[in-house]
Coordinates of C-alpha atoms and ligand atoms in Angstrom, one line a residue:
X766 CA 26.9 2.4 -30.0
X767 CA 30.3 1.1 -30.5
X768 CA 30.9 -2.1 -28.6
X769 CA 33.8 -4.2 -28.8
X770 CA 33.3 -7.5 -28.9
X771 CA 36.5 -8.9 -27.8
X772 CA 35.1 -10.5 -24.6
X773 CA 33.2 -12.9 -26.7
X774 CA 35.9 -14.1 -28.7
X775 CA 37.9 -14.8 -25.4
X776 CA 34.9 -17.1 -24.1
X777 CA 34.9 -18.8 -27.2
X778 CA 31.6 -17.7 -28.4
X779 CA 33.1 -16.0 -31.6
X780 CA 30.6 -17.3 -34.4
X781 CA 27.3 -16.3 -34.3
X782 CA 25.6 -19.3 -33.1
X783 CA 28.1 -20.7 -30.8
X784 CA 24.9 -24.1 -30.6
X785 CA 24.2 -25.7 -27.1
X786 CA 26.8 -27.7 -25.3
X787 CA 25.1 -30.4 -23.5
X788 CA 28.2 -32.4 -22.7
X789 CA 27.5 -34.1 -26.3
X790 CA 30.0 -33.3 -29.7
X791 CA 27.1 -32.0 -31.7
X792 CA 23.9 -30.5 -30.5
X793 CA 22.1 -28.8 -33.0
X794 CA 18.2 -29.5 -33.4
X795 CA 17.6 -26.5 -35.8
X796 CA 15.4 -24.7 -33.9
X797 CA 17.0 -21.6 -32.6
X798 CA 16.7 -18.9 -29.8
X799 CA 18.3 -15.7 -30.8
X800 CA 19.7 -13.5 -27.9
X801 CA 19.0 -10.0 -28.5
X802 CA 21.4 -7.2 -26.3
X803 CA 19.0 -5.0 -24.5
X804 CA 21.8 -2.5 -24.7
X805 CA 22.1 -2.3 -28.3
X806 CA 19.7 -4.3 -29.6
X807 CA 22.0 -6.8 -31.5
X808 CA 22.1 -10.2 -32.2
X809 CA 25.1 -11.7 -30.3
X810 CA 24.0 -15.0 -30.8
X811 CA 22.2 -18.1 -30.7
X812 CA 21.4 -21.2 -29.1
X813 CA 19.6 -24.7 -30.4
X814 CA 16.6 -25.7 -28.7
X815 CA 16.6 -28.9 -26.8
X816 CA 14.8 -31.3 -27.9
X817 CA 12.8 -34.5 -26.1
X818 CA 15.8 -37.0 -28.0
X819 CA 18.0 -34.9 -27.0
X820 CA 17.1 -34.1 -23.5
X821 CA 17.2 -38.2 -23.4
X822 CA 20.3 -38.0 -24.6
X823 CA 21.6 -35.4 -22.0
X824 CA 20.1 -37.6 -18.9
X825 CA 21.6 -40.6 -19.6
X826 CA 24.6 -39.0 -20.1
X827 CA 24.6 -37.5 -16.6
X828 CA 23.4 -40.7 -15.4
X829 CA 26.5 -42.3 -16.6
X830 CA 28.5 -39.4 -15.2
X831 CA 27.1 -39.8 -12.1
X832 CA 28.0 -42.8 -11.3
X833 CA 31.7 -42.1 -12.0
X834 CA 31.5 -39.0 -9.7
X835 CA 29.7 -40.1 -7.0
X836 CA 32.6 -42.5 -6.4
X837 CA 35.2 -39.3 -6.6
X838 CA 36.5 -38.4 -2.9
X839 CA 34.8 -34.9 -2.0
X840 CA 38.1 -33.2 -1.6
X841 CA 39.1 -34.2 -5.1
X842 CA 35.3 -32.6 -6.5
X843 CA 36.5 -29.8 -4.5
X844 CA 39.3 -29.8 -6.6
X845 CA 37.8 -29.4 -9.7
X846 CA 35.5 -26.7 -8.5
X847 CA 38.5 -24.9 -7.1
X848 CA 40.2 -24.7 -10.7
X849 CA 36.4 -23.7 -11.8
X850 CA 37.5 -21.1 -9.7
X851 CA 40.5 -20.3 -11.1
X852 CA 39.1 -19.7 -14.5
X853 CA 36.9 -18.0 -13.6
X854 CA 39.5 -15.4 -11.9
X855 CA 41.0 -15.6 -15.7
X856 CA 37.8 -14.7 -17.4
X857 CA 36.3 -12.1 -15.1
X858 CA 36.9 -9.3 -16.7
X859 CA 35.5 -11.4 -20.1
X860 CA 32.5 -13.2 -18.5
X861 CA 31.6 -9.9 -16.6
X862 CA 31.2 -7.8 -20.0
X863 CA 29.1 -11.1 -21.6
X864 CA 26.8 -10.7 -18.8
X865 CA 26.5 -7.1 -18.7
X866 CA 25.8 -6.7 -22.2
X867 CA 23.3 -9.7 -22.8
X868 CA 21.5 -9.1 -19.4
X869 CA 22.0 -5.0 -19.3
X870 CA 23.4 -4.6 -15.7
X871 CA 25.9 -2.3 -15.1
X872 CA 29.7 -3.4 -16.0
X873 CA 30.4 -3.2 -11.9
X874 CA 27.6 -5.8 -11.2
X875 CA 28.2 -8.0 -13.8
X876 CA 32.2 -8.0 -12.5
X877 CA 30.2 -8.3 -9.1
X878 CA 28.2 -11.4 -10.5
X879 CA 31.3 -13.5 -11.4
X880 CA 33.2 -12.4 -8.1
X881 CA 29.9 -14.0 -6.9
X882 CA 30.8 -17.0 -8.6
X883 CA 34.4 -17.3 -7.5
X884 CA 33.1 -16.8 -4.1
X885 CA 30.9 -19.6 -4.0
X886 CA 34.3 -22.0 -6.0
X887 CA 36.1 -21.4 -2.8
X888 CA 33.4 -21.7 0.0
X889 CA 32.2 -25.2 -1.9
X890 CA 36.2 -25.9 -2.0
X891 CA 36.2 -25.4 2.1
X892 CA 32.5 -27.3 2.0
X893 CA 34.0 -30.6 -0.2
X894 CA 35.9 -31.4 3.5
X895 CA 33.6 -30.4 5.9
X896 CA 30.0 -32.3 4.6
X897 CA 29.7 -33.5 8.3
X898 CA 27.1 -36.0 9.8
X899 CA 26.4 -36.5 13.5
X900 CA 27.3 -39.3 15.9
X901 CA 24.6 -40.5 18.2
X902 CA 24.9 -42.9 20.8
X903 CA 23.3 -46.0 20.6
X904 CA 20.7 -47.1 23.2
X905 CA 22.5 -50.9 22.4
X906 CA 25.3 -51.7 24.0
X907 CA 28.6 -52.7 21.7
X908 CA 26.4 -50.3 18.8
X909 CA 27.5 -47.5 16.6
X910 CA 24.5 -45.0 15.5
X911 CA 25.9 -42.1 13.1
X912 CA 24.7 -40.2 9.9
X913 CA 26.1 -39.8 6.8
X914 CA 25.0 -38.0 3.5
X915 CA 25.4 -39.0 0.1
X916 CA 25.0 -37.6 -2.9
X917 CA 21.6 -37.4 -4.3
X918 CA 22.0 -38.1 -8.3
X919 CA 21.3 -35.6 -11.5
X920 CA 20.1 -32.0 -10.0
X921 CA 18.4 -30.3 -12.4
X922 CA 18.6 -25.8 -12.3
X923 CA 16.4 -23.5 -13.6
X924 CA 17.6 -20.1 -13.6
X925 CA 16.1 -16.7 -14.0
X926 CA 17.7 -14.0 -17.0
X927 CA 18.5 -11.3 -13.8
X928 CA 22.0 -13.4 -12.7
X929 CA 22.2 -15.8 -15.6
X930 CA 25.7 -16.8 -14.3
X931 CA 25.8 -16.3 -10.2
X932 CA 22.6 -18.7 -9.7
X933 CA 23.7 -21.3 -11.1
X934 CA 26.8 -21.5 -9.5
X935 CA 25.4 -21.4 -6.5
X936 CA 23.5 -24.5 -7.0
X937 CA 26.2 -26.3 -9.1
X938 CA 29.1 -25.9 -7.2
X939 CA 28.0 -26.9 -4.1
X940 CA 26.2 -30.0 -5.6
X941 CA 29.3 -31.3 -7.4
X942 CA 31.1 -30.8 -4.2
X943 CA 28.5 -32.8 -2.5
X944 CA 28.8 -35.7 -5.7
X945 CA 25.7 -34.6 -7.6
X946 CA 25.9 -34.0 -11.7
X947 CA 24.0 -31.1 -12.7
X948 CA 21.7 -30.3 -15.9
X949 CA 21.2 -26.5 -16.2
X950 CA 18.0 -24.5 -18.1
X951 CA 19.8 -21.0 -18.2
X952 CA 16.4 -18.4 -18.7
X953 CA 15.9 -18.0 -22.9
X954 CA 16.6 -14.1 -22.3
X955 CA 20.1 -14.9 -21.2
X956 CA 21.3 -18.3 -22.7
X957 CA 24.7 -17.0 -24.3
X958 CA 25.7 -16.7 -20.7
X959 CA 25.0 -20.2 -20.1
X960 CA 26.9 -21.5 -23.1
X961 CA 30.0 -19.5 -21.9
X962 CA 29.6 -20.7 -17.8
X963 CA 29.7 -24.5 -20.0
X964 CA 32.5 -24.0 -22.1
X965 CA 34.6 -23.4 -19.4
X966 CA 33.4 -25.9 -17.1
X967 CA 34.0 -28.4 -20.5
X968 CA 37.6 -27.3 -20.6
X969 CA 38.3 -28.2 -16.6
X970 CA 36.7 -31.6 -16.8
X971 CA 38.5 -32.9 -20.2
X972 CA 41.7 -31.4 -18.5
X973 CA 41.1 -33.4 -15.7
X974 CA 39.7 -36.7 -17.6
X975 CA 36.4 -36.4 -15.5
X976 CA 33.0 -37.8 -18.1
X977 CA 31.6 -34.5 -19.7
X978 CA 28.1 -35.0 -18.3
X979 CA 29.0 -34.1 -14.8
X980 CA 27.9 -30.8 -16.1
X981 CA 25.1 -30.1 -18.5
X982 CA 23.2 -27.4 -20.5
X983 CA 20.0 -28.1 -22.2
X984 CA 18.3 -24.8 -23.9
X985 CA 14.5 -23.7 -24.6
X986 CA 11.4 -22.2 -22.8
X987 CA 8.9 -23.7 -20.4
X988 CA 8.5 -27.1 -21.8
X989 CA 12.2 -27.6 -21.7
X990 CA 11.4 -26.8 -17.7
X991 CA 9.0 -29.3 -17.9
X992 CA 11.0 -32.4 -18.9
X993 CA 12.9 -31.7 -16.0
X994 CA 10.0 -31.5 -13.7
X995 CA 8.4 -34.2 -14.4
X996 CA 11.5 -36.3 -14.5
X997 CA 12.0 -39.0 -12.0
X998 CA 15.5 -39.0 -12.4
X999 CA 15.8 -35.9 -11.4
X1000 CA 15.3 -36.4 -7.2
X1001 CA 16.2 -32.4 -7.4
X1002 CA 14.6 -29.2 -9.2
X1003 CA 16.2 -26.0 -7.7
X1004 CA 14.2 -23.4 -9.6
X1005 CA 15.0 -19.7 -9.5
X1006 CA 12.0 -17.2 -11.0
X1007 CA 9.0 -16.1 -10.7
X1008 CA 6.1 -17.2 -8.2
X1009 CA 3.9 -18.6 -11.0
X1010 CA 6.5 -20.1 -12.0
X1011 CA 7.7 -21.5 -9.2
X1012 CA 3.8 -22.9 -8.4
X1013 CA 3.8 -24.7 -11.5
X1014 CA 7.3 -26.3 -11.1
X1015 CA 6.5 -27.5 -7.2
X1016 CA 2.8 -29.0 -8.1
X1017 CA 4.7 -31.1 -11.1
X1018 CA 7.5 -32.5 -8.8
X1019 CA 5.5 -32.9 -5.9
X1020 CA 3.1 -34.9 -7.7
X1021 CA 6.2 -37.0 -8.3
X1022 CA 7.4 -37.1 -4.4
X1023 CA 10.5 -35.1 -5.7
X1024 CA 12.3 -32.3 -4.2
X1025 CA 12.2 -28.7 -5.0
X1026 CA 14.0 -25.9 -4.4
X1027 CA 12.8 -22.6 -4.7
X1028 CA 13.7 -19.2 -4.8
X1029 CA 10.8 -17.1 -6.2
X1030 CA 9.4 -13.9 -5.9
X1031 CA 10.5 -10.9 -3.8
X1032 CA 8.4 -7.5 -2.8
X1033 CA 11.4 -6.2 -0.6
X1034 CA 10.7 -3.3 1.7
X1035 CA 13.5 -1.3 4.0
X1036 CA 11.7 0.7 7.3
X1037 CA 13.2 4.3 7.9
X1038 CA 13.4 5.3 11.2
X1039 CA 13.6 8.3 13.3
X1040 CA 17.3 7.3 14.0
X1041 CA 18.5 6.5 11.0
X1042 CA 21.7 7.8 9.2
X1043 CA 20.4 9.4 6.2
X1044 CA 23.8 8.8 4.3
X1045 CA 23.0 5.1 4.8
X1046 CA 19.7 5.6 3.9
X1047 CA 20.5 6.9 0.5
X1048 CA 22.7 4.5 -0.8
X1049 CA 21.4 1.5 0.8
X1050 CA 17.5 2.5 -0.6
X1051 CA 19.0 4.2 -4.3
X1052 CA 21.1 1.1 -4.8
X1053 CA 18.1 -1.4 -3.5
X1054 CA 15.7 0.1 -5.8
X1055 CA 17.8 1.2 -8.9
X1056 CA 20.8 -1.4 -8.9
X1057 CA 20.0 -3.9 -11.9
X1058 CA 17.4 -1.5 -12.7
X1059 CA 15.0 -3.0 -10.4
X1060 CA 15.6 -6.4 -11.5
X1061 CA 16.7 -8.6 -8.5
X1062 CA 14.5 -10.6 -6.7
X1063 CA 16.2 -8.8 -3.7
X1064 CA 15.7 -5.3 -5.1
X1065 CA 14.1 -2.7 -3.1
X1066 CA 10.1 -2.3 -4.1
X1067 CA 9.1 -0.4 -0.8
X1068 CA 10.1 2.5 1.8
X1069 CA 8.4 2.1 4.8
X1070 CA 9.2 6.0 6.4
X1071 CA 8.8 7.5 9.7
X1072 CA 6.1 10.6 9.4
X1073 CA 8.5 12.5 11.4
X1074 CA 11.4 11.6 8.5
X1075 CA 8.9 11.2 5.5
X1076 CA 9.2 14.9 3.7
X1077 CA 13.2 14.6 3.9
X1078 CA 13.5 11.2 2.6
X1079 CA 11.5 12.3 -0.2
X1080 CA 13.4 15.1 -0.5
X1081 CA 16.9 13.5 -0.2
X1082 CA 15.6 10.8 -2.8
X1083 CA 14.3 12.3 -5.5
X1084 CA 17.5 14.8 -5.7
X1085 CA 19.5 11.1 -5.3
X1086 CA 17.3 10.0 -8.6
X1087 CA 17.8 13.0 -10.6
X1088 CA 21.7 12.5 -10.8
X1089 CA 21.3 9.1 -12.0
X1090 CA 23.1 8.4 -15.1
X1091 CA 21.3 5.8 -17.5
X1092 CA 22.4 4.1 -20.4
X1093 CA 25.2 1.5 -22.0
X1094 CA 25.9 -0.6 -18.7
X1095 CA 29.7 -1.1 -20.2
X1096 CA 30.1 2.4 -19.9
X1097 CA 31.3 2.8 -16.1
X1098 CA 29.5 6.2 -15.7
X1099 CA 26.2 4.9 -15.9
X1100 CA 24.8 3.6 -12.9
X1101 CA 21.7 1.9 -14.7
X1102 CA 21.5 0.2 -17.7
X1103 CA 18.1 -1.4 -19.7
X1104 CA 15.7 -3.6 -18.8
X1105 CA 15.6 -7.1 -19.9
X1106 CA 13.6 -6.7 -22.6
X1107 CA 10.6 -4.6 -24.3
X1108 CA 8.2 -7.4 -22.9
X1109 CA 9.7 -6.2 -19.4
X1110 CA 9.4 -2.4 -20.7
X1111 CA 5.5 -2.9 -20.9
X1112 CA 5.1 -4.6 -17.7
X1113 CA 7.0 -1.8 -16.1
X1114 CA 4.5 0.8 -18.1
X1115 CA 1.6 -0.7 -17.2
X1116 CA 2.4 -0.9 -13.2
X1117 CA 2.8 2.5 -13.2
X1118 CA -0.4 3.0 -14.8
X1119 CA -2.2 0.8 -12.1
X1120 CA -0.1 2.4 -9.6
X1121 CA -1.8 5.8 -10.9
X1122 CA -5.1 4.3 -11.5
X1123 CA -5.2 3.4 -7.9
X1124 CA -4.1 6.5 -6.3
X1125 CA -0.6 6.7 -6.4
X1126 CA 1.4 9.5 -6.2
X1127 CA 4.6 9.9 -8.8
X1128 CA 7.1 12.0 -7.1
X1129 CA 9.7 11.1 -9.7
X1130 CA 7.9 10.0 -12.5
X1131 CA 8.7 7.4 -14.7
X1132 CA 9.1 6.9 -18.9
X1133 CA 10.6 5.1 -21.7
X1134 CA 13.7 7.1 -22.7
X1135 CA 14.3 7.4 -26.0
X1136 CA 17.1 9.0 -28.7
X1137 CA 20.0 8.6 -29.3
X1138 CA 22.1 5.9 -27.3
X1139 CA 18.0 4.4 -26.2
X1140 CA 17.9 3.1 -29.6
X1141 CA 17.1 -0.9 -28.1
X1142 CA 13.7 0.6 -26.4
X1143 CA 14.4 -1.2 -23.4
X1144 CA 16.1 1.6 -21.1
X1145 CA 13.5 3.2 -19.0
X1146 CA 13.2 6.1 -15.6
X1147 CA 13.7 4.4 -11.9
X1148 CA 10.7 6.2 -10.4
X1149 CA 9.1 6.9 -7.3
X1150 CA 5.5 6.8 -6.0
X1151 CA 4.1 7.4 -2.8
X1152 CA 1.5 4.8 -2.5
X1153 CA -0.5 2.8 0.0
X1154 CA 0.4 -0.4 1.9
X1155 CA -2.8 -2.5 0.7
X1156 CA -2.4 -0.7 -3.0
X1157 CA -2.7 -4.4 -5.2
X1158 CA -0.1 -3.4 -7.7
X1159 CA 1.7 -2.6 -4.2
X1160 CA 1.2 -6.0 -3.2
X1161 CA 2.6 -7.2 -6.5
X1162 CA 6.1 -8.0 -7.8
X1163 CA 7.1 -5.9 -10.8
X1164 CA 10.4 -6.6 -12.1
X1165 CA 11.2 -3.5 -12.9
X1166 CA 12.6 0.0 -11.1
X1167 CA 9.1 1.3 -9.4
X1168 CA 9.4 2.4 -5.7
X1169 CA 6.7 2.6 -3.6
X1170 CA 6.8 4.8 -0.4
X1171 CA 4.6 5.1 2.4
X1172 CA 5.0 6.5 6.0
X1173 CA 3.9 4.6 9.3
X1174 CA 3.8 5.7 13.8
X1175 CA 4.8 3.3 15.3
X1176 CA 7.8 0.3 14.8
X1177 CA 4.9 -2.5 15.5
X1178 CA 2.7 -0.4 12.5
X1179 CA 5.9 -0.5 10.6
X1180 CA 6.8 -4.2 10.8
X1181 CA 3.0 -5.2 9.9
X1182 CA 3.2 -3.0 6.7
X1183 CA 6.8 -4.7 5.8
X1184 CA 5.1 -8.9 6.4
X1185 CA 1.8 -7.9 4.8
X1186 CA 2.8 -8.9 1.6
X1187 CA 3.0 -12.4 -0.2
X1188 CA 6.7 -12.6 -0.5
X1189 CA 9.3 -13.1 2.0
X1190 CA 12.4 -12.8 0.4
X1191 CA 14.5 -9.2 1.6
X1192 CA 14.2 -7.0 4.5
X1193 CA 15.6 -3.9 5.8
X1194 CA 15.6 -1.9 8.9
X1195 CA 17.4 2.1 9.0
X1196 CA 18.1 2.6 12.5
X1197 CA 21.1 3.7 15.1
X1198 CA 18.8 2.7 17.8
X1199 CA 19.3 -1.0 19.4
X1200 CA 16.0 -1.5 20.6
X1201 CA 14.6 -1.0 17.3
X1202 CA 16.8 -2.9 15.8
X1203 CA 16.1 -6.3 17.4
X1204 CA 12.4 -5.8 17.6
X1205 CA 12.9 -6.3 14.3
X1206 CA 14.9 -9.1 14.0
X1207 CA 12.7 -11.3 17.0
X1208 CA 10.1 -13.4 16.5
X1209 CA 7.8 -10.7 16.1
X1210 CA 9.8 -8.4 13.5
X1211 CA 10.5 -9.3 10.2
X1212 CA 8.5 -12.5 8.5
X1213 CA 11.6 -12.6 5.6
X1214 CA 14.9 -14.7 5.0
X1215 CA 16.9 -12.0 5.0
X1216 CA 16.7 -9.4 7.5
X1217 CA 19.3 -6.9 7.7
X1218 CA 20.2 -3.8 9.6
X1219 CA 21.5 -0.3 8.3
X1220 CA 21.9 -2.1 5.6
X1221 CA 19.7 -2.4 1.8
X1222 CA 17.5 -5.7 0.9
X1223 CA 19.6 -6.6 -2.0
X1224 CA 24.0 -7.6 -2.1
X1225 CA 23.4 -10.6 -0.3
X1226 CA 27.0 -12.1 0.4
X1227 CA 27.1 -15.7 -0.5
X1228 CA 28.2 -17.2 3.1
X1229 CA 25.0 -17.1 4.6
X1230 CA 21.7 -19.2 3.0
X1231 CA 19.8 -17.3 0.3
X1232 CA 16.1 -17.4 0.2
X1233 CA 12.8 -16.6 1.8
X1234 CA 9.3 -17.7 3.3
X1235 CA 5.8 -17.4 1.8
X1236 CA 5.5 -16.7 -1.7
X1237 CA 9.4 -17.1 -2.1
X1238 CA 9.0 -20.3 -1.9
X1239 CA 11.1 -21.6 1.2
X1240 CA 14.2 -22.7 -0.2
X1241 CA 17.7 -21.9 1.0
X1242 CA 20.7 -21.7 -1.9
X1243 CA 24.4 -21.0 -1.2
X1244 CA 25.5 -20.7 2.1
X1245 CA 25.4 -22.1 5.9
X1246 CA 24.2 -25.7 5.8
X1247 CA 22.4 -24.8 2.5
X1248 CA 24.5 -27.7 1.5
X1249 CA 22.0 -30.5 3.2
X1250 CA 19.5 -29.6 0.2
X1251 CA 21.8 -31.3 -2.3
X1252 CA 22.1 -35.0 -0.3
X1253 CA 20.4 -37.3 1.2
X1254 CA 20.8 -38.3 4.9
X1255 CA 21.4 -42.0 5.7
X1256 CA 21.3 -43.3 9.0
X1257 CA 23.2 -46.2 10.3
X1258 CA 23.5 -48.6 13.0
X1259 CA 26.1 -50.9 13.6
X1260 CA 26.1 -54.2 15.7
X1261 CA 29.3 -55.2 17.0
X1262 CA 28.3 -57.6 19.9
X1263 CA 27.7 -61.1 18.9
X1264 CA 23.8 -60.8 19.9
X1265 CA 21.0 -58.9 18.5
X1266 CA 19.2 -56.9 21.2
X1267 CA 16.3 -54.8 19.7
X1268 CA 15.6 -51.4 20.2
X1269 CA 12.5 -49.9 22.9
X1270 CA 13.5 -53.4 24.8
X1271 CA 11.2 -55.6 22.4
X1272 CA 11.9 -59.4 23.3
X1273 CA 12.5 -61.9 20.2
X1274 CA 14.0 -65.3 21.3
X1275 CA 13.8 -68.1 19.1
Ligands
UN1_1043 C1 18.4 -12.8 -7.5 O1 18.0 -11.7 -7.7 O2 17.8 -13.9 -7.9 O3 21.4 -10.7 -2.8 C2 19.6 -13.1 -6.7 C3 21.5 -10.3 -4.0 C4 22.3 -11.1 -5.0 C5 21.6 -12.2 -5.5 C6 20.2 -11.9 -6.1 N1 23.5 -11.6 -4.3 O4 21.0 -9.2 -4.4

C-alpha cells in the first residue's frame, strides 16, 4: 500500500518519535508506545510514557496555569478557542488523514471527526458569553440572591482510540471556555493523534502569550489513568471508554468525593416498523452498524424488526452488505476500513463464535479478510446474525461490526426488547407513523440518551448533550447546558440594608 505521508509532516509529526508534549520543553522518559496503522501496519510513530515525576511535573504546571486563566474574561477564552478553531479549519484536510490512518475510519469520517471539532470551537465561542446563572429573589428585604459559576480547576480527560481527536474536544473546549485547564490521556491505540491536537493548541497559546499548561498531554496505559483518578487536584475526570473501565475510574474518584464524567458503553438498537421507509431504513441501519466498522459507542448492535417487515429487511440488508467495499480508509471508495487492532480482531472472532454457540443465526457471515491490500490483519466482514433478545453475547458490547436482528408484535414488545439491556447510550425508531413515534419518545418508550426518529443511533450532532443512562454511565458531554459539568455553582446573598434580618424569621438580638 502506497501512502503518502505528507499530512504528517504538515502537523509537525515528521520524525519518527515526535515525544509527548505535556506543556514542558523536553518530555522524554525512555519508555515508548509505538503506534502501529491498522491500515498498513506501519510504524508512524511514537510517544514517551508519562511518568509519576513527570505527571507531577505536568500538574503543577496546570496549577500554575490555572490560576492565570481563571482570571481571563470568558469572552477572551472564547477567543482562543475560536482561533483553535481556525486552525483547525487549516489542518482539516491534514488532521483528518492522521486520524483515518492511525484509527482506520474511513477518510470521510475522519474529515467528519475534525468538522466535529470545529463545531464544538464555535458553539464553546457562542458558550464563553452566555455561562448564565439565575437571579432569585430574596425573602429579605434590601437583599440580592443570585448564582454564579466558576470555574472548577485542572479537568483531567480520558479518551477512547474510536474518536481520538472529536472527544476531547468536546470536553476541552468547553472547559477552557468555562476557565478550567485541561490534562488529556489520549487511548495508547491512538496517541499520535493526541500529540498533533497539542501541537496545535501549543502554537495558539504561545501566539497569544497564554502559560502552556492551560493545555496538557500526558501518555501511557491504565496507570497513567490512575494518577489522574486518584488525584485530588483533579475535582474533574471525564472519562470516555469502556464500562469496566468506566467502574473502575468512578469507584477511585468517588472514593475521593470527586466528580466524574462518564460516557461508557453502548448496545444501540433501532425498531423497524410496519411504516417505515425502507430507503431510510437502509442507510440509517448499514451506516449504524458498519460506519467506523462497528466501532462507535453509538454504533448500531441491534434491529429490532416488525414480523410483518422481518424477511424484507433481511433481504434488503444483506444485498446492502454484499456491496460494501472494505479496505484502505484513505481510499474514498471504501466505505469500511480495519479495526483497531488484531486484539480487537479476536474479540470480534470470538463474539461471533458465542453468537453461534448460543444459537445464532449468520445471514451474512463474518471473517478475517486476508491478501493482498489485508496485509495489517486487522480488516474484517460487517456481518449479520439473527439472534435472540436475552442471547448474553446479545446483551454484550462488542466493539466490533456484528449485527444482531430479531423481530417483535407489538410497539410495547418492541420498546421492552430495545431497554432490556445494560447500556443506555443510542436509540432508534423507523416509522412514518406519529403515534408510534412518540410512544417511543414518552416516559414509557425508550430508557436511552439519545432517542431519535427515522433516523440511525450513531452521527450525533454536537448541539445537543451526548451521553446515556445505566451502564453508560450518566454523563452528558458537548452540548445544551452540558456546560454546568465543567463549574461549580456559587450562591450569593447580598445585604444592603443596614440590619441583619435572618432567614425562616429566626430572632437574634443582642
Ligand atoms: C463515541 O463513539 O464515543 O454520535 C462518540 C456519534 C459521534 C460521536 C461518537 N458524534 O456517533
Amino acid at each position: 500500500m502506497n501512502i503518502n505521508r505528507d499530512f504528517l509532516r504538515e502537523l509537525q509529526l515528521q520524525s519518527k518519535n515526535p515525544g509527548t508534549w505535556t506543556g514542558m520543553q523536553s518530555h522524554d522518559s525512555g519508555t515508548y508506545i509505538p503506534s502501529h496503522s491498522p491500515v498498513d501496519g506501519a510504524l508512524i510513530g511514537e510517544v514517551s510514557v508519562t511518568t509519576k515525576e513527570q505527571y507531577e511535573e505536568v500538574i503543577a504546571k496546570a496549577q500554575e496555569a490555572f490560576k492565570t486563566w481563571r482570571m481571563v474574561p470568558a469572552p477572551n477564552r472564547g477567543e482562543i478557542v475560536r482561533q483553535y478553531g481556525e486552525a483547525l479549519r487549516k489542518h482539516k484536510d491534514a488532521l483528518g488523514r492522521l486520524v483515518s490512518y492511525e484509527m482506520g475510519k474511513s477518510l470521510t469520517e475522519g474529515w467528519g471527526e475534525v468538522q466535529e471539532m470545529i463545531d464544538i470551537c464555535d458553539f464553546a465561542v457562542g458558550l464563553s458569553r452566555q455561562l448564565y446563572g439565575l437571579t432569585m429573589h430574596s425573602e429579605r428585604s434590601l437583599h440580592r440572591m443570585y448564582e454564579q459559576w466558576h470555574p472548577m480547576g485542572i479537568v483531567g480527560i480520558i479518551s477512547a482510540f474510536n474518536f481520538p481527536v472529536a472527544v476531547w474536544s468536546w470536553n476541552s473546549m468547553i472547559a477552557l471556555v468555562c476557565g478550567d485547564v485541561c490534562v488529556w490521556k489520549p487511548s495508547e491505540k491512538a496517541p499520535i493523534c493526541g500529540v498533533a491536537c497539542q501541537q496545535i493548541f501549543q502554537d495558539i497559546l504561545k501566539e497569544n502569550n497564554i502559560p502552556e499548561g492551560v493545555v496538557s498531554l500526558v501518555n501511557g496505559d491504565y496507570k497513567v489513568g490512575e494518577f489522574m483518578s486518584k488525584d485530588h487536584r483533579l475535582p474533574l475526570i471525564s472519562a470516555t471508554g469502556s464500562t469496566r473501565m468506566g467502574k473502575i475510574v468512578a469507584a477511585e474518584v468517588a472514593s475521593r468525593l470527586g466528580n466524574t464524567l462518564l460516557e461508557l458503553g453502548g448496545n444501540n438498537a433501532i425498531i423497524i416498523t410496519p411504516n417505515a421507509d425502507m430507503k431510510v431504513v437502509l442507510t440509517g441501519a448499514v451506516f449504524g452498524a458498519v460506519g467506523t466498522a462497528g466501532q462507535r459507542c453509538t454504533s448500531t448492535r441491534r434491529l429490532i424488526v416488525h414480523n410483518s417487515q422481518y424477511e424484507k429487511v433481511k433481504e434488503v440488508l444483506a444485498k446492502a452488505y454484499g456491496q460494501i467495499r472494505i479496505g484502505n480508509p484513505l481510499d474514498s471508495d471504501n466505505h469500511m476500513g480495519p479495526l483497531i487492532d488484531k486484539a480487537a480482531v479476536e474479540m470480534y472472532m470470538n463474539a461471533i463464535e458465542k453468537a453461534k454457540a448460543e444459537g445464532a443465526n449468520f445471514i451474512v457471515e463474518g471473517g478475517v479478510l486476508e491478501g493482498s491490500g489485508y496485509e495489517s490483519g486487522c480488516y474484517v466482514k460487517p456481518c449479520i446474525a439473527e439472534a435472540n433478545k436475552d442471547m448474553a453475547i446479545v446483551q454484550t458490547e462488542t466493539f466490533a461490526p456484528i449485527l444482531y436482528i430479531m423481530k417483535y408484535d407489538t410497539l410495547e414488545e418492541a420498546i421492552a426488547i430495545q431497554n432490556n439491556v445494560p447500556q443506555g447510550l443510542s436509540s432508534a425508531i423507523m416509522t412514518d407513523s406519529l403515534k408510534e413515534s412518540e410512544k417511543f419518545l414518552s416516559a414509557a418508550g425508550s430508557d436511552c440518551g439519545i432517542a431519535n426518529v427515522n433516523i440511525g443511533t450513531s452521527g450525533a450532532e454536537i448541539g445537543g448533550a451526548f451521553g446515556g443512562e445505566k451502564e453508560t454511565g450518566g454523563g452528558r458531554e458537548s452540548g445544551s447546558d452540558s456546560w454546568k459539568a465543567y463549574m461549580r455553582r456559587q450562591t450569593t446573598t447580598i445585604n444592603y440594608s443596614d440590619v441583619v434580618p435572618l432567614a425562616q424569621g429566626i430572632k437574634f438580638d443582642l
